[in-house]
């Protein structure tokens, strides 16, 4: 009996520190993965920083659409910086331990920034809706004050919700293992380590996801249904193509982000596997943020023209 109590106490002591297994099951690829994710992280930092810089310096981009794009780029930098530096450190040092507090902080910031992305994508859809469906009222409806309020609202809305959800999850007792079969502290792998019945917590996760992801997604769908109807009523093919080009980049980003995140958090627990979770998580935490600047810049004539103008100025000095 005494021996059993000692084991139980040891188990509870062990969970003061978790171990992020990450990609330890691929020992021969540690160097390659380290180089690959370093390149991805640098690409995300440079690409999104360039968008922030160009939207600040180029007067032709001082419009609501690009104000929100600059916010989105800043968000992407913060979003990936919560995860990739820690993952790179684990790959470089092979020291995968993370304290309970650091794990909770990583999850909390990841969830808050993920919530911000959901609402900011909805705000960007609303901006396109007003621009295309009510062009005459656009300068009045999307004035600077309104843009700032919408951006700030997107950034702060998820803070109390996700702090509460993180506290609820980490208030669970962890006694099965301290090995997290993932590359960061995400909800599904953490819940797998909890003792006892986690049904109430799983239901709360579904409720929060519906609140912070499904609601913005429905707003995006409503905006784009109106946009498509308006575009189809335009008299010329050239006008329809121009109108659709202004929102096609945003629509592609929405599909990539919401598609991978929905599959991760809303599919049944029985269908979760560590390999699939890691692959899906990589998609929306690294791959999509890496391609977002390319999607927005290469598919936007105004951004390309501003980039060309900025580089020409630097070369002629």
Short mmCIF file of C-alpha atoms in Angstrom, two decimals:
data_model
loop_
_atom_site.label_atom_id
_atom_site.label_comp_id
_atom_site.label_asym_id
_atom_site.label_seq_id
_atom_site.Cartn_x
_atom_site.Cartn_y
_atom_site.Cartn_z
CA UNK A 1 0.00 0.00 0.00
CA UNK A 2 2.86 2.32 0.89
CA UNK A 3 4.61 1.47 -2.36
CA UNK A 4 1.44 2.28 -4.33
CA UNK A 5 1.10 5.65 -2.60
CA UNK A 6 4.70 6.49 -3.43
CA UNK A 7 4.12 5.65 -7.09
CA UNK A 8 1.00 7.76 -7.19
CA UNK A 9 2.83 10.68 -5.58
CA UNK A 10 5.64 10.31 -8.10
CA UNK A 11 3.17 10.35 -10.95
CA UNK A 12 1.57 13.57 -9.71
CA UNK A 13 5.01 15.14 -9.15
CA UNK A 14 6.09 14.28 -12.70
CA UNK A 15 3.33 16.37 -14.29
CA UNK A 16 4.86 19.57 -12.96
CA UNK A 17 6.94 19.19 -16.09
CA UNK A 18 5.86 17.82 -19.46
CA UNK A 19 7.96 16.42 -22.29
CA UNK A 20 7.14 17.51 -25.84
CA UNK A 21 7.97 14.47 -27.94
CA UNK A 22 7.60 16.46 -31.16
CA UNK A 23 9.33 14.59 -33.98
CA UNK A 24 11.52 12.40 -31.77
CA UNK A 25 10.16 9.37 -33.62
CA UNK A 26 12.20 10.56 -36.64
CA UNK A 27 15.75 10.60 -35.17
CA UNK A 28 17.50 10.53 -38.55
CA UNK A 29 15.60 13.62 -39.75
CA UNK A 30 16.28 15.96 -36.82
CA UNK A 31 18.85 18.04 -38.74
CA UNK A 32 16.68 18.25 -41.85
CA UNK A 33 13.59 19.22 -39.85
CA UNK A 34 15.58 21.84 -37.95
CA UNK A 35 16.77 23.43 -41.20
CA UNK A 36 13.33 23.19 -42.80
CA UNK A 37 11.46 24.82 -39.92
CA UNK A 38 14.17 27.49 -39.56
CA UNK A 39 13.62 28.44 -43.21
CA UNK A 40 9.85 28.41 -42.74
CA UNK A 41 10.08 30.64 -39.66
CA UNK A 42 12.41 33.12 -41.36
CA UNK A 43 10.16 33.18 -44.43
CA UNK A 44 7.13 33.95 -42.24
CA UNK A 45 8.99 36.72 -40.38
CA UNK A 46 10.39 38.35 -43.52
CA UNK A 47 7.24 38.00 -45.64
CA UNK A 48 4.83 39.35 -43.05
CA UNK A 49 7.22 42.08 -41.88
CA UNK A 50 7.53 43.22 -45.49
CA UNK A 51 3.75 43.50 -45.80
CA UNK A 52 3.56 45.53 -42.56
CA UNK A 53 6.36 47.80 -43.79
CA UNK A 54 4.91 48.38 -47.25
CA UNK A 55 1.42 49.13 -45.95
CA UNK A 56 2.89 51.71 -43.57
CA UNK A 57 5.25 53.41 -46.04
CA UNK A 58 3.23 53.37 -49.26
CA UNK A 59 0.47 56.00 -49.22
CA UNK A 60 -1.50 54.20 -51.96
CA UNK A 61 -2.03 51.33 -49.49
CA UNK A 62 -3.47 53.51 -46.72
CA UNK A 63 -6.87 51.90 -47.12
CA UNK A 64 -9.00 49.76 -44.77
CA UNK A 65 -8.24 46.59 -46.72
CA UNK A 66 -4.48 47.01 -46.20
CA UNK A 67 -4.88 48.23 -42.62
CA UNK A 68 -6.49 44.88 -41.82
CA UNK A 69 -3.87 43.06 -43.90
CA UNK A 70 -1.10 44.68 -41.80
CA UNK A 71 -2.91 43.56 -38.64
CA UNK A 72 -3.20 40.06 -40.08
CA UNK A 73 0.52 39.97 -40.88
CA UNK A 74 1.41 41.09 -37.35
CA UNK A 75 -0.92 38.41 -36.01
CA UNK A 76 0.78 35.73 -38.11
CA UNK A 77 4.19 36.74 -36.73
CA UNK A 78 2.90 36.53 -33.14
CA UNK A 79 0.98 33.32 -33.86
CA UNK A 80 3.93 31.32 -35.19
CA UNK A 81 6.33 32.84 -32.62
CA UNK A 82 4.34 31.15 -29.86
CA UNK A 83 5.15 27.72 -31.34
CA UNK A 84 8.06 27.59 -33.81
CA UNK A 85 10.92 29.02 -31.64
CA UNK A 86 10.18 26.45 -28.91
CA UNK A 87 9.96 23.67 -31.49
CA UNK A 88 13.26 24.76 -33.04
CA UNK A 89 14.92 24.88 -29.61
CA UNK A 90 13.75 21.32 -28.97
CA UNK A 91 15.17 20.20 -32.32
CA UNK A 92 18.48 21.97 -31.79
CA UNK A 93 19.10 20.88 -28.20
CA UNK A 94 17.05 17.67 -28.06
CA UNK A 95 15.91 18.91 -24.62
CA UNK A 96 12.14 18.56 -24.91
CA UNK A 97 10.99 19.29 -21.36
CA UNK A 98 8.56 22.15 -20.69
CA UNK A 99 7.22 23.26 -17.33
CA UNK A 100 3.52 23.13 -16.52
CA UNK A 101 3.36 26.93 -16.41
CA UNK A 102 5.16 27.36 -19.75
CA UNK A 103 2.92 24.76 -21.33
CA UNK A 104 -0.21 26.52 -20.07
CA UNK A 105 1.13 29.89 -21.26
CA UNK A 106 1.91 28.50 -24.72
CA UNK A 107 -1.56 27.00 -25.05
CA UNK A 108 -3.26 30.17 -23.79
CA UNK A 109 -1.43 32.49 -26.22
CA UNK A 110 -1.93 30.04 -29.08
CA UNK A 111 -5.69 29.88 -28.42
CA UNK A 112 -6.02 33.65 -27.97
CA UNK A 113 -4.17 34.38 -31.20
CA UNK A 114 -6.11 31.65 -33.02
CA UNK A 115 -9.33 33.30 -31.87
CA UNK A 116 -8.02 36.67 -33.07
CA UNK A 117 -7.35 35.14 -36.49
CA UNK A 118 -10.92 33.83 -36.72
CA UNK A 119 -12.45 37.21 -35.93
CA UNK A 120 -9.95 39.18 -38.02
CA UNK A 121 -10.72 37.01 -41.06
CA UNK A 122 -14.42 37.74 -40.45
CA UNK A 123 -13.69 41.49 -40.25
CA UNK A 124 -11.71 41.32 -43.51
CA UNK A 125 -14.67 39.56 -45.16
CA UNK A 126 -17.01 42.30 -43.90
CA UNK A 127 -14.64 44.92 -45.33
CA UNK A 128 -14.83 43.27 -48.76
CA UNK A 129 -18.61 42.97 -48.42
CA UNK A 130 -19.01 46.70 -47.81
CA UNK A 131 -16.51 47.59 -50.57
CA UNK A 132 -18.26 45.48 -53.21
CA UNK A 133 -21.91 45.56 -52.13
CA UNK A 134 -22.08 49.19 -50.86
CA UNK A 135 -19.22 51.03 -52.60
CA UNK A 136 -20.82 54.48 -52.21
CA UNK A 137 -21.13 54.06 -48.43
CA UNK A 138 -17.72 52.40 -48.03
CA UNK A 139 -15.73 55.54 -46.99
CA UNK A 140 -18.35 56.34 -44.34
CA UNK A 141 -18.92 52.83 -43.01
CA UNK A 142 -15.24 51.85 -42.98
CA UNK A 143 -13.73 55.06 -41.62
CA UNK A 144 -10.48 54.97 -39.64
CA UNK A 145 -12.20 54.90 -36.25
CA UNK A 146 -14.38 51.95 -37.26
CA UNK A 147 -11.37 50.07 -38.65
CA UNK A 148 -9.44 50.55 -35.40
CA UNK A 149 -12.44 49.43 -33.33
CA UNK A 150 -12.91 46.30 -35.45
CA UNK A 151 -9.20 45.45 -35.27
CA UNK A 152 -8.99 45.99 -31.50
CA UNK A 153 -12.17 43.96 -31.01
CA UNK A 154 -10.63 41.09 -32.97
CA UNK A 155 -7.47 41.16 -30.85
CA UNK A 156 -9.13 41.27 -27.41
CA UNK A 157 -12.37 39.28 -27.84
CA UNK A 158 -10.80 35.88 -27.25
CA UNK A 159 -8.61 36.84 -24.27
CA UNK A 160 -11.07 36.17 -21.38
CA UNK A 161 -12.59 33.12 -23.10
CA UNK A 162 -9.28 31.40 -23.79
CA UNK A 163 -7.77 32.28 -20.39
CA UNK A 164 -10.80 30.60 -18.83
CA UNK A 165 -10.53 27.55 -21.10
CA UNK A 166 -6.81 27.17 -20.42
CA UNK A 167 -7.37 27.42 -16.66
CA UNK A 168 -10.13 24.81 -16.89
CA UNK A 169 -7.94 22.35 -18.81
CA UNK A 170 -4.88 22.76 -16.57
CA UNK A 171 -6.99 22.43 -13.43
CA UNK A 172 -7.42 18.76 -14.38
CA UNK A 173 -5.28 16.16 -12.57
CA UNK A 174 -2.59 14.64 -14.80
CA UNK A 175 -1.44 11.25 -13.60
CA UNK A 176 -1.25 8.96 -16.64
CA UNK A 177 1.90 10.32 -18.25
CA UNK A 178 3.82 13.53 -18.78
CA UNK A 179 4.72 12.75 -22.40
CA UNK A 180 2.95 15.05 -24.89
CA UNK A 181 2.98 13.37 -28.29
CA UNK A 182 2.97 16.70 -30.12
CA UNK A 183 5.33 19.58 -30.93
CA UNK A 184 3.44 22.13 -28.81
CA UNK A 185 0.90 22.24 -25.98
CA UNK A 186 -2.38 21.84 -27.84
CA UNK A 187 -5.74 20.86 -26.37
CA UNK A 188 -6.22 17.30 -27.77
CA UNK A 189 -2.84 15.86 -26.62
CA UNK A 190 -3.11 17.56 -23.21
CA UNK A 191 -6.60 16.14 -22.60
CA UNK A 192 -5.25 12.67 -23.39
CA UNK A 193 -2.97 12.93 -20.35
CA UNK A 194 -5.73 13.88 -17.91
CA UNK A 195 -7.06 11.45 -15.33
CA UNK A 196 -10.69 10.48 -15.00
CA UNK A 197 -13.63 11.55 -17.13
CA UNK A 198 -12.85 14.51 -19.39
CA UNK A 199 -16.25 14.58 -21.14
CA UNK A 200 -17.28 17.91 -19.59
CA UNK A 201 -14.03 19.50 -20.69
CA UNK A 202 -14.32 18.06 -24.20
CA UNK A 203 -17.85 19.48 -24.47
CA UNK A 204 -16.61 22.87 -23.28
CA UNK A 205 -13.91 22.78 -25.99
CA UNK A 206 -16.57 22.11 -28.63
CA UNK A 207 -18.71 24.98 -27.28
CA UNK A 208 -15.78 27.42 -27.31
CA UNK A 209 -14.76 26.34 -30.82
CA UNK A 210 -18.32 26.92 -32.01
CA UNK A 211 -18.29 30.34 -30.37
CA UNK A 212 -14.91 31.61 -31.56
CA UNK A 213 -14.59 29.75 -34.87
CA UNK A 214 -18.01 28.70 -36.18
CA UNK A 215 -19.64 32.10 -35.57
CA UNK A 216 -16.95 34.07 -37.47
CA UNK A 217 -17.02 31.42 -40.20
CA UNK A 218 -20.78 31.82 -40.60
CA UNK A 219 -20.31 35.59 -40.82
CA UNK A 220 -17.70 35.02 -43.52
CA UNK A 221 -20.08 32.75 -45.44
CA UNK A 222 -22.87 35.32 -45.17
CA UNK A 223 -20.55 38.08 -46.41
CA UNK A 224 -19.32 36.06 -49.36
CA UNK A 225 -22.80 34.90 -50.35
CA UNK A 226 -23.76 38.58 -50.65
CA UNK A 227 -20.50 39.36 -52.45
CA UNK A 228 -20.98 36.57 -54.99
CA UNK A 229 -24.56 37.62 -55.67
CA UNK A 230 -23.42 41.21 -56.23
CA UNK A 231 -20.53 40.17 -58.48
CA UNK A 232 -22.80 38.01 -60.65
CA UNK A 233 -25.07 41.00 -61.22
CA UNK A 234 -22.25 43.17 -62.57
CA UNK A 235 -22.82 43.99 -66.27
CA UNK A 236 -19.33 43.22 -67.63
CA UNK A 237 -17.02 40.23 -67.36
CA UNK A 238 -14.10 42.59 -66.67
CA UNK A 239 -15.95 44.13 -63.74
CA UNK A 240 -16.79 40.71 -62.33
CA UNK A 241 -13.17 39.55 -62.65
CA UNK A 242 -11.84 42.70 -60.94
CA UNK A 243 -14.35 42.45 -58.09
CA UNK A 244 -13.62 38.78 -57.51
CA UNK A 245 -9.83 39.33 -57.59
CA UNK A 246 -10.06 41.71 -54.62
CA UNK A 247 -11.44 38.98 -52.35
CA UNK A 248 -10.13 35.72 -53.86
CA UNK A 249 -6.88 35.84 -51.83
CA UNK A 250 -8.78 36.30 -48.59
CA UNK A 251 -11.18 33.49 -49.48
CA UNK A 252 -8.28 31.12 -50.13
CA UNK A 253 -6.72 31.93 -46.73
CA UNK A 254 -10.10 31.37 -45.04
CA UNK A 255 -10.46 27.93 -46.62
CA UNK A 256 -6.92 26.87 -45.65
CA UNK A 257 -7.13 28.08 -42.04
CA UNK A 258 -10.68 27.07 -41.14
CA UNK A 259 -10.48 23.78 -43.03
CA UNK A 260 -7.44 22.44 -41.18
CA UNK A 261 -8.48 23.86 -37.79
CA UNK A 262 -12.02 22.45 -38.04
CA UNK A 263 -10.74 18.97 -38.87
CA UNK A 264 -8.37 19.16 -35.89
CA UNK A 265 -10.81 20.30 -33.20
CA UNK A 266 -14.24 19.10 -34.32
CA UNK A 267 -13.60 15.57 -35.47
CA UNK A 268 -14.48 12.74 -33.01
CA UNK A 269 -11.93 11.90 -30.32
CA UNK A 270 -11.83 8.28 -31.50
CA UNK A 271 -10.42 9.39 -34.87
CA UNK A 272 -7.56 11.40 -33.32
CA UNK A 273 -4.06 10.07 -33.94
CA UNK A 274 -0.77 11.69 -33.03
CA UNK A 275 0.53 11.61 -36.60
CA UNK A 276 -2.61 13.18 -38.08
CA UNK A 277 -2.81 15.82 -35.34
CA UNK A 278 0.81 16.84 -35.94
CA UNK A 279 0.34 17.05 -39.71
CA UNK A 280 -2.83 19.14 -39.45
CA UNK A 281 -1.30 21.37 -36.79
CA UNK A 282 1.77 21.95 -38.96
CA UNK A 283 -0.54 23.01 -41.75
CA UNK A 284 -2.25 25.83 -39.87
CA UNK A 285 0.65 26.82 -37.57
CA UNK A 286 3.48 26.90 -40.13
CA UNK A 287 2.56 26.15 -43.74
CA UNK A 288 -0.46 28.48 -44.08
CA UNK A 289 1.26 31.46 -42.35
CA UNK A 290 4.24 30.94 -44.69
CA UNK A 291 2.07 31.10 -47.81
CA UNK A 292 -0.23 33.92 -46.66
CA UNK A 293 2.16 36.77 -47.64
CA UNK A 294 2.68 35.13 -51.03
CA UNK A 295 -1.06 34.70 -51.54
CA UNK A 296 -1.79 38.32 -50.67
CA UNK A 297 1.18 39.87 -52.52
CA UNK A 298 1.39 37.83 -55.71
CA UNK A 299 -2.38 38.00 -56.27
CA UNK A 300 -2.68 41.74 -55.54
CA UNK A 301 -1.62 44.26 -58.19
CA UNK A 302 -1.52 47.16 -55.70
CA UNK A 303 0.88 45.31 -53.39
CA UNK A 304 3.11 44.23 -56.28
CA UNK A 305 3.22 47.81 -57.61
CA UNK A 306 4.04 49.16 -54.14
CA UNK A 307 6.80 46.57 -53.65
CA UNK A 308 8.29 47.39 -57.06
CA UNK A 309 8.17 51.11 -56.27
CA UNK A 310 9.82 50.62 -52.87
CA UNK A 311 12.64 48.47 -54.27
CA UNK A 312 13.26 50.90 -57.14
CA UNK A 313 13.58 53.75 -54.62
CA UNK A 314 16.15 51.76 -52.63
CA UNK A 315 18.13 50.87 -55.77
CA UNK A 316 18.29 54.43 -57.11
CA UNK A 317 19.66 55.88 -53.84
#
